[in-house]
Short mmCIF file of C-alpha atoms and ligand atoms in Angstrom, two decimals:
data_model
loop_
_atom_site.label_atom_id
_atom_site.label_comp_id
_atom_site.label_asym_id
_atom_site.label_seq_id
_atom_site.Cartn_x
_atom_site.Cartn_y
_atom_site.Cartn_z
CA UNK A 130 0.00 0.00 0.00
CA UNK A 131 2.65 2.39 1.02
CA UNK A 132 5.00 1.42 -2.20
CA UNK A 133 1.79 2.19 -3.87
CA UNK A 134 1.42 4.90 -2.55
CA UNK A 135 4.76 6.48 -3.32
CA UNK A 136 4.57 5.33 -7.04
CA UNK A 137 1.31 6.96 -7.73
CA UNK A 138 1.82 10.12 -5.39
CA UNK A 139 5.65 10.68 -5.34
CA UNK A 140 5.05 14.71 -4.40
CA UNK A 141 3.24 13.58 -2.07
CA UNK A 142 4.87 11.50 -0.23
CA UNK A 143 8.15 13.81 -0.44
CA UNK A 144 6.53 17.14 0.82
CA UNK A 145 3.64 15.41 2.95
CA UNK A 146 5.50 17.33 6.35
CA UNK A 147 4.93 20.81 3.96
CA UNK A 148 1.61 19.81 3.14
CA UNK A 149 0.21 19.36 6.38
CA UNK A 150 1.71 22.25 7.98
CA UNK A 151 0.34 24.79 5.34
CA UNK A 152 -3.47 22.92 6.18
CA UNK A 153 -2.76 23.07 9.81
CA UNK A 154 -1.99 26.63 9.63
CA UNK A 155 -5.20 27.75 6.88
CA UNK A 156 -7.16 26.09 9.76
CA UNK A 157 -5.72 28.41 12.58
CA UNK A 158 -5.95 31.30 10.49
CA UNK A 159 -9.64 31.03 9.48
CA UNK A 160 -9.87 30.59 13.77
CA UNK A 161 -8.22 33.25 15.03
CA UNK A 162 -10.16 35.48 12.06
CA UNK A 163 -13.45 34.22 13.61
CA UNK A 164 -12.90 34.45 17.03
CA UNK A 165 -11.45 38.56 16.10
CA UNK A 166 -14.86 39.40 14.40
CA UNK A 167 -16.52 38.12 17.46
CA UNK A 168 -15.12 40.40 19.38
CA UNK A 169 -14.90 43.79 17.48
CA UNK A 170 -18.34 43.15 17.33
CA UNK A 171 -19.07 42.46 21.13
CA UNK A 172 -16.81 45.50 22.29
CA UNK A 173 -19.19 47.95 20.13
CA UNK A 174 -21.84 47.03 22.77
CA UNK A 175 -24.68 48.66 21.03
CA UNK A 176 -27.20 46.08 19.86
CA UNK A 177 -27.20 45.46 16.32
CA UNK A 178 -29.43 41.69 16.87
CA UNK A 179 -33.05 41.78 15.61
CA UNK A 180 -32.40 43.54 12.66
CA UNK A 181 -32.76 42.41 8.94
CA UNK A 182 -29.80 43.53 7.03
CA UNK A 183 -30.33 41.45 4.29
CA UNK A 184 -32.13 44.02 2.60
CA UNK A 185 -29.64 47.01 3.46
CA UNK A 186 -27.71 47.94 0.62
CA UNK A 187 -23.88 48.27 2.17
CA UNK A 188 -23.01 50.99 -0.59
CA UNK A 189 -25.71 53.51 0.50
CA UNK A 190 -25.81 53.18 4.24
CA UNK A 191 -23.02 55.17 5.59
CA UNK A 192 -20.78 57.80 3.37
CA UNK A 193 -17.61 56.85 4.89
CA UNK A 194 -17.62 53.23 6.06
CA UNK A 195 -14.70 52.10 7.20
CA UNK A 196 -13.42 48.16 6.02
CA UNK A 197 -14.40 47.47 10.22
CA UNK A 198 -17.78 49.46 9.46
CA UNK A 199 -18.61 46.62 7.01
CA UNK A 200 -17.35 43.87 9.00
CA UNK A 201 -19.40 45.24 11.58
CA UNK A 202 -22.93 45.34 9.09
CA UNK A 203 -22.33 41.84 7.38
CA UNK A 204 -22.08 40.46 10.93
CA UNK A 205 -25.25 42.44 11.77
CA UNK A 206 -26.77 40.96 8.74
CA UNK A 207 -26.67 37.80 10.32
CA UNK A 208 -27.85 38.60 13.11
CA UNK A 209 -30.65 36.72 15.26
CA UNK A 210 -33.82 38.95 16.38
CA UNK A 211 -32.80 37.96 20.19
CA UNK A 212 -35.07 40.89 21.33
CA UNK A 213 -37.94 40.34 23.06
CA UNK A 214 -41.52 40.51 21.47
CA UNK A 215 -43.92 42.79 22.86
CA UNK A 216 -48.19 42.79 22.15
CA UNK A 217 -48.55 46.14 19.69
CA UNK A 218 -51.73 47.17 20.63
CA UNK A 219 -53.33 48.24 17.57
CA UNK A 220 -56.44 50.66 17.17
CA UNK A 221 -58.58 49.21 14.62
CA UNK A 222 -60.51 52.01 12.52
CA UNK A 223 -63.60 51.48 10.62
CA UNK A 224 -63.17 52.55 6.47
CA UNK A 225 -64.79 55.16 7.06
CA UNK A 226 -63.04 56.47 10.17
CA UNK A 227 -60.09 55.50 8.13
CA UNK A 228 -60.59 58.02 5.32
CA UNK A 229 -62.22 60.97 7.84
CA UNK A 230 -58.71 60.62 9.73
CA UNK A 231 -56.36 60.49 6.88
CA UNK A 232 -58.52 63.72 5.30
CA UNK A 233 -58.28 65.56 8.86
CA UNK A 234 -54.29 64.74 8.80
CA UNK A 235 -54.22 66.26 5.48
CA UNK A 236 -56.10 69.61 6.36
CA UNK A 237 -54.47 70.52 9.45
CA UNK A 238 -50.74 69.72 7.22
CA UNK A 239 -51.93 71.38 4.38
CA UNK A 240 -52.28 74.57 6.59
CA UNK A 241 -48.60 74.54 7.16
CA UNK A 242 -46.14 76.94 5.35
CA UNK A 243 -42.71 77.73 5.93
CA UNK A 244 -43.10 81.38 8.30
CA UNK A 245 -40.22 84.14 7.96
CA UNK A 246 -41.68 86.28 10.33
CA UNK A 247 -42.04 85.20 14.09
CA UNK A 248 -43.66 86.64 17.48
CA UNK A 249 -41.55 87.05 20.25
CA UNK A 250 -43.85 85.39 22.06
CA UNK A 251 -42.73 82.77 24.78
CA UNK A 252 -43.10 79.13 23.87
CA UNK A 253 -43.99 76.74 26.95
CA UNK A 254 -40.60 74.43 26.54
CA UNK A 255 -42.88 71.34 27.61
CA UNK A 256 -44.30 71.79 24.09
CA UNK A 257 -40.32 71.50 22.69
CA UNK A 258 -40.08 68.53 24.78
CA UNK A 259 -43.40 67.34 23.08
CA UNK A 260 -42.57 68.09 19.76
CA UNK A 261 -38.26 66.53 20.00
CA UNK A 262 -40.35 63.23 21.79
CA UNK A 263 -42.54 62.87 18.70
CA UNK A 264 -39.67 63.12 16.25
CA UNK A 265 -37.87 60.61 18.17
CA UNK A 266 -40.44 58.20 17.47
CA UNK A 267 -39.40 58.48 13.59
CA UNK A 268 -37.52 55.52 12.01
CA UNK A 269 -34.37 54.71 11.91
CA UNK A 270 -31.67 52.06 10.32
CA UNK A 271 -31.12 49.31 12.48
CA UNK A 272 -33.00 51.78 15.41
CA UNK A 273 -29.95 53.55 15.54
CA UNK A 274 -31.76 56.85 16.16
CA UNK A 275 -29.07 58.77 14.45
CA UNK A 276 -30.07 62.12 15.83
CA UNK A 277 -29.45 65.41 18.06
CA UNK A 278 -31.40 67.76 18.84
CA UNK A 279 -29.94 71.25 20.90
CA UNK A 280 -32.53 73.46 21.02
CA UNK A 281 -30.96 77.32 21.25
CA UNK A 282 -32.73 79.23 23.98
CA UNK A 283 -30.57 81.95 25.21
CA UNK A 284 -29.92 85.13 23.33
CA UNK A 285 -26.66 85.78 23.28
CA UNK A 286 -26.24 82.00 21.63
CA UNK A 287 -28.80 82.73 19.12
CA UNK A 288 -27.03 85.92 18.46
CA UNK A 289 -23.80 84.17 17.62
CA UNK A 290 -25.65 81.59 15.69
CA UNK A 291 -27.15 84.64 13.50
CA UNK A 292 -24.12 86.30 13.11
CA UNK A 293 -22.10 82.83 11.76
CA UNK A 294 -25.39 82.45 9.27
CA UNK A 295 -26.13 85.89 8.09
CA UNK A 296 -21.90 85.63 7.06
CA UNK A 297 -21.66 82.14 5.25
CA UNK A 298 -25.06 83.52 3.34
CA UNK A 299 -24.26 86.72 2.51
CA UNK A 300 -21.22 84.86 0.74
CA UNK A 301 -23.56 82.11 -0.43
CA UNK A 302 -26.05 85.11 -2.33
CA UNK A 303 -22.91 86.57 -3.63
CA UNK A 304 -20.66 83.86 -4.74
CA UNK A 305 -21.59 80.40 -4.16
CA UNK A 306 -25.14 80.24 -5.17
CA UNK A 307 -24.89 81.66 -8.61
CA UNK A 308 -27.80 83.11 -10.78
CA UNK A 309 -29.94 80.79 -11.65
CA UNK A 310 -30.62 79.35 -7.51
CA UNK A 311 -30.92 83.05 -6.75
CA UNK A 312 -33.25 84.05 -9.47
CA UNK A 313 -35.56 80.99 -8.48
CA UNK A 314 -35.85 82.19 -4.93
CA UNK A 315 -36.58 85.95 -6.15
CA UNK A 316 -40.62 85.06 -5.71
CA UNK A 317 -39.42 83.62 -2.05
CA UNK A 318 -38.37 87.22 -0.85
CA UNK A 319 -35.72 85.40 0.95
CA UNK A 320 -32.60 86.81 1.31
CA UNK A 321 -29.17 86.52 3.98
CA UNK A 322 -30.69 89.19 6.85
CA UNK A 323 -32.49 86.31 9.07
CA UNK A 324 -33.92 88.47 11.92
CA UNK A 325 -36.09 85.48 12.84
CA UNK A 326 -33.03 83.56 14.00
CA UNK A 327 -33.09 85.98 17.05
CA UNK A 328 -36.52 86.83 17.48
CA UNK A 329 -38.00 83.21 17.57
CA UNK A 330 -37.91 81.60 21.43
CA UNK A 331 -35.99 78.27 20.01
CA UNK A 332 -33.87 77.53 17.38
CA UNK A 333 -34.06 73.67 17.16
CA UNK A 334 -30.86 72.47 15.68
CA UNK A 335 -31.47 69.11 13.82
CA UNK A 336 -27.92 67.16 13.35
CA UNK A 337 -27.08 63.83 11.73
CA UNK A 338 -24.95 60.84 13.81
CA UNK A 339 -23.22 60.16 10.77
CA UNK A 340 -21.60 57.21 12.98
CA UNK A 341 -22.09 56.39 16.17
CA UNK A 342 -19.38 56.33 19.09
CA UNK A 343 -19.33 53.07 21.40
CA UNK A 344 -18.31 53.47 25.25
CA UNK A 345 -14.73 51.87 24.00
CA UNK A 346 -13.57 54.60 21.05
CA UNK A 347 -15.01 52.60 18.14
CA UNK A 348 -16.74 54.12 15.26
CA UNK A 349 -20.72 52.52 15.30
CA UNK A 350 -21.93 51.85 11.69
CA UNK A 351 -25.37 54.49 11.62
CA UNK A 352 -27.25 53.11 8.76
CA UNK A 353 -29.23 55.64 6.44
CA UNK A 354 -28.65 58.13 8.65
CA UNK A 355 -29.30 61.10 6.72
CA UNK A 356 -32.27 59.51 5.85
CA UNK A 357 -33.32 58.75 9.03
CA UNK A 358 -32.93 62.12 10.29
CA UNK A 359 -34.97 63.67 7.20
CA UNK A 360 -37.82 61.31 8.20
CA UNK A 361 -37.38 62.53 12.23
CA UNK A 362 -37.60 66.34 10.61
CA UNK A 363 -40.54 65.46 8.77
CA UNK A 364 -42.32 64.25 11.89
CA UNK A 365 -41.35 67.32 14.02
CA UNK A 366 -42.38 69.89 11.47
CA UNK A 367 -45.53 68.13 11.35
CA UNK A 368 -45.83 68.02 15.29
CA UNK A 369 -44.64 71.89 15.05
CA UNK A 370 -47.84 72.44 12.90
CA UNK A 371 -50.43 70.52 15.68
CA UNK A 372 -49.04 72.68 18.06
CA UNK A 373 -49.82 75.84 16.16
CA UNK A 374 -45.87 76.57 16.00
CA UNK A 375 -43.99 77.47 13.17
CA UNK A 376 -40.85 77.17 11.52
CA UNK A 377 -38.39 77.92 8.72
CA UNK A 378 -37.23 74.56 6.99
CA UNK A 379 -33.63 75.47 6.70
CA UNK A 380 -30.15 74.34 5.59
CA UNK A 381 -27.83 76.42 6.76
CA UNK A 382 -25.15 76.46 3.94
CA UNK A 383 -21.50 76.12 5.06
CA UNK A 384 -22.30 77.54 8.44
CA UNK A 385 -22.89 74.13 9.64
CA UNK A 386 -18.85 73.33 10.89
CA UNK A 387 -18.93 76.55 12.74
CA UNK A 388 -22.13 75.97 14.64
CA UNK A 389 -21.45 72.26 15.53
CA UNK A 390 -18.37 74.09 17.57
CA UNK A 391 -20.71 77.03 18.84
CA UNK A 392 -22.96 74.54 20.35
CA UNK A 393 -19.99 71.66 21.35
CA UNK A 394 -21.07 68.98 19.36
CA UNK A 395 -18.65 66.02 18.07
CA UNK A 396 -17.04 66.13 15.00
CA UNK A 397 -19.60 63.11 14.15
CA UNK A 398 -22.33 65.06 14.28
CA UNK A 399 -23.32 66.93 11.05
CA UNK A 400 -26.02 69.95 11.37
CA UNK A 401 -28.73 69.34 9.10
CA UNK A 402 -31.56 71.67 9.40
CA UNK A 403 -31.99 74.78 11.52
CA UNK A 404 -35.17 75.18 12.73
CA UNK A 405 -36.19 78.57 14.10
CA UNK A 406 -39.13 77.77 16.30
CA UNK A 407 -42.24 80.21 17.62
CA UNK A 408 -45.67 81.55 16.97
CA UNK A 409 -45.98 82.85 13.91
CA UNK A 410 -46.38 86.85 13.85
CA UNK A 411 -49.80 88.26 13.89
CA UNK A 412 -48.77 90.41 10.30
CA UNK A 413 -46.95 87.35 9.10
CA UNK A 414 -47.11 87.22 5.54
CA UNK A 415 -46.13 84.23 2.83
CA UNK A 416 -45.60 83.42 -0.79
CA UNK A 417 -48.40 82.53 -3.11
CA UNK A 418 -47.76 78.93 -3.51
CA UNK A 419 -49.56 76.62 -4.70
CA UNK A 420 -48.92 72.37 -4.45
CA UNK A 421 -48.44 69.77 -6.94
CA UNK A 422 -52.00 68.19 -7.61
CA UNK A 423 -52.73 64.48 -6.62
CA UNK A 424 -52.24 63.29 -9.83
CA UNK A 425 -48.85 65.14 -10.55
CA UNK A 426 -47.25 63.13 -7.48
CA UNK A 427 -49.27 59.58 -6.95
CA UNK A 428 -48.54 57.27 -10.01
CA UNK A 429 -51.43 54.33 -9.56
CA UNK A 430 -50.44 50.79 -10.62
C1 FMN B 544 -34.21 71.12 2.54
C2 FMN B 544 -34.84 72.48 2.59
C3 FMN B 544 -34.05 73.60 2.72
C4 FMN B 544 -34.61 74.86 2.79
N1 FMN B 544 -33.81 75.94 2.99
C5 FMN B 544 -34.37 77.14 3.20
C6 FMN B 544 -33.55 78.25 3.55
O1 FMN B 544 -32.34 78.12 3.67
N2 FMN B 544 -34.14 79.45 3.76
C7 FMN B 544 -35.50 79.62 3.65
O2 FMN B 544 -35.98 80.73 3.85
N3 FMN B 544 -36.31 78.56 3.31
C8 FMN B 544 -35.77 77.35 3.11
N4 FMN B 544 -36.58 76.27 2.81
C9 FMN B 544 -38.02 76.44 2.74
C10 FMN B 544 -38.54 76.38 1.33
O3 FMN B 544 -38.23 77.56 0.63
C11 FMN B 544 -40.07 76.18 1.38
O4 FMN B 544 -40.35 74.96 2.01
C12 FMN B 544 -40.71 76.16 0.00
O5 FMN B 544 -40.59 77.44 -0.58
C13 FMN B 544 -42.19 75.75 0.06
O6 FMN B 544 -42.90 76.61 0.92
P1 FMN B 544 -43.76 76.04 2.13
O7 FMN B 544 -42.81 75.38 3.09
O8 FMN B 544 -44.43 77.26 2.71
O9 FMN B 544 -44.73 75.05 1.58
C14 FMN B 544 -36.03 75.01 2.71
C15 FMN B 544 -36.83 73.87 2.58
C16 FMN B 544 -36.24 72.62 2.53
C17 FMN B 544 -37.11 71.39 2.46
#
């Protein structure tokens, strides 16, 4: 058998020391790997279980994922739903009630418009609380909740805050934006003097986790966070409207670096929106809009 053996499998037999040492060693390797995945994903501590990743496209979820980022979401991807499984106690409407309620939700949000022109007016902060709660019901990737909210009470901070905006926009008007954006806001009678940012009670600023930070230093994938936050502002404006509030949707161009330092944020934390918060002023004027029509936005298939 063993003369055999040699005959039909000289190289074999020579190198067979070689041969098992480089198998012995593949099998280590692939091990050790293993047993390192397992941990960089324990020390992240936040729960990434009971999640489907499957269905996450890796490309899209983060702008700057790291190779451990993606480690970190295929292992999430596979991912048991250990959490536990609560009774959702749902509130069963009748058609009709179904159509009233969805027609009253679209009244009261068709009502709301984008106000340049606050009262002074105090706003009860339990209403802010109200309003941040609600938007932190929104959505998120993986429940990641990729979102902070400072809300900007004191003057002298929404004086600064003003000042950094009314700068990077006068530049933006000027320079940046070029003809065409600024001829299509001419009917908008917008412009870089923001008053409002000092006369409304609260400027809400909205910013993006664009990755989390676990306890131990290490970056946390955020998945469609930018997305997730959009969804969160969404919510919140609408929650602004209920409460007879109003706001300015905006997107405070190149100011955002300077703020995040104003208000002490980390460098992963990206400002979003600003949101000047209040009652709108009694003289409060707004452009003649008008909205797409049903059948310009819902395609029916
Ligand atoms: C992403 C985004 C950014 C915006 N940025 C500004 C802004 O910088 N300044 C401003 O006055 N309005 C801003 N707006 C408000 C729009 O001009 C306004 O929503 C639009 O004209 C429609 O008016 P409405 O909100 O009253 O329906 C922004 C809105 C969105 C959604």
């Amino acid at each position: 058998m063993a003369d055999a053996l040699v005959s039909y499998l000289p190289f074999v037999s020579e190198y067979w020391l070689h041969i098992a040492t480089v198998i012995v060693g593949f099998a280590l390797f692939r091990v050790l790997k293993n047993a390192l995945v397992t941990t960089t994903t324990k020390n992240s501590k936040k729960t990434r279980v009971g999640c489907q990743l499957d269905s996450y496209d890796l490309s899209l979820i983060s702008e700057d994922l790291s190779e451990h980022d993606l480690v970190a979401a295929q292992d999430a991807s596979n991912g048991e739903d250990n959490s536990p499984q609560i009774l959702y106690k749902s509130v069963q409407y009748t058609a009709e009630e179904t159509v009233s309620r969805a027609a009253k939700f679209y009244s009261a949000i068709n009502r709301r418009r984008t106000l340049r022109h606050f009262s002074a007016r105090p706003v009860p902060l339990a209403a802010i609380h109200s309003v941040i709660k609600a938007a932190g019901t929104a959505p998120s990737g993986a429940h990641m909740q990729p979102w902070t909210f400072v809300v900007v009470q004191d003057a002298d901070m929404k004086s600064q805050i003003r000042a950094i905006v009314e700068a990077e926009e006068e530049i933006n008007y000027r320079q940046r934006m070029g003809d065409r954006w600024v001829h299509d806001l001419k009917d908008l009678n917008v412009n870089w003097v923001k008053p409002y940012l000092e006369i409304a009670p609260y400027l809400i600023l909205v910013f993006e986790q664009v990755h989390g930070v676990t306890k131990d230093g290490l970056k946390q994938t955020h998945y469609y966070s930018r997305i997730s936050v959009s969804i969160a502002c969404g919510i919140l404006l609408a929650a602004l409207q209920e409460a007879g509030l109003c706001t300015v949707t905006s997107t405070p161009l190149n100011a955002g670096p300077a703020i995040r330092r104003l208000v002490q944020r980390p460098t992963n934390e990206k400002l979003m929106l600003l949101l000047p918060v209040g009652y709108p002023a009694e003289d409060a004027t707004v452009p003649n809009l008008t909205r797409k029509a049903l059948d310009e936005i819902m395609i029916l298939i």
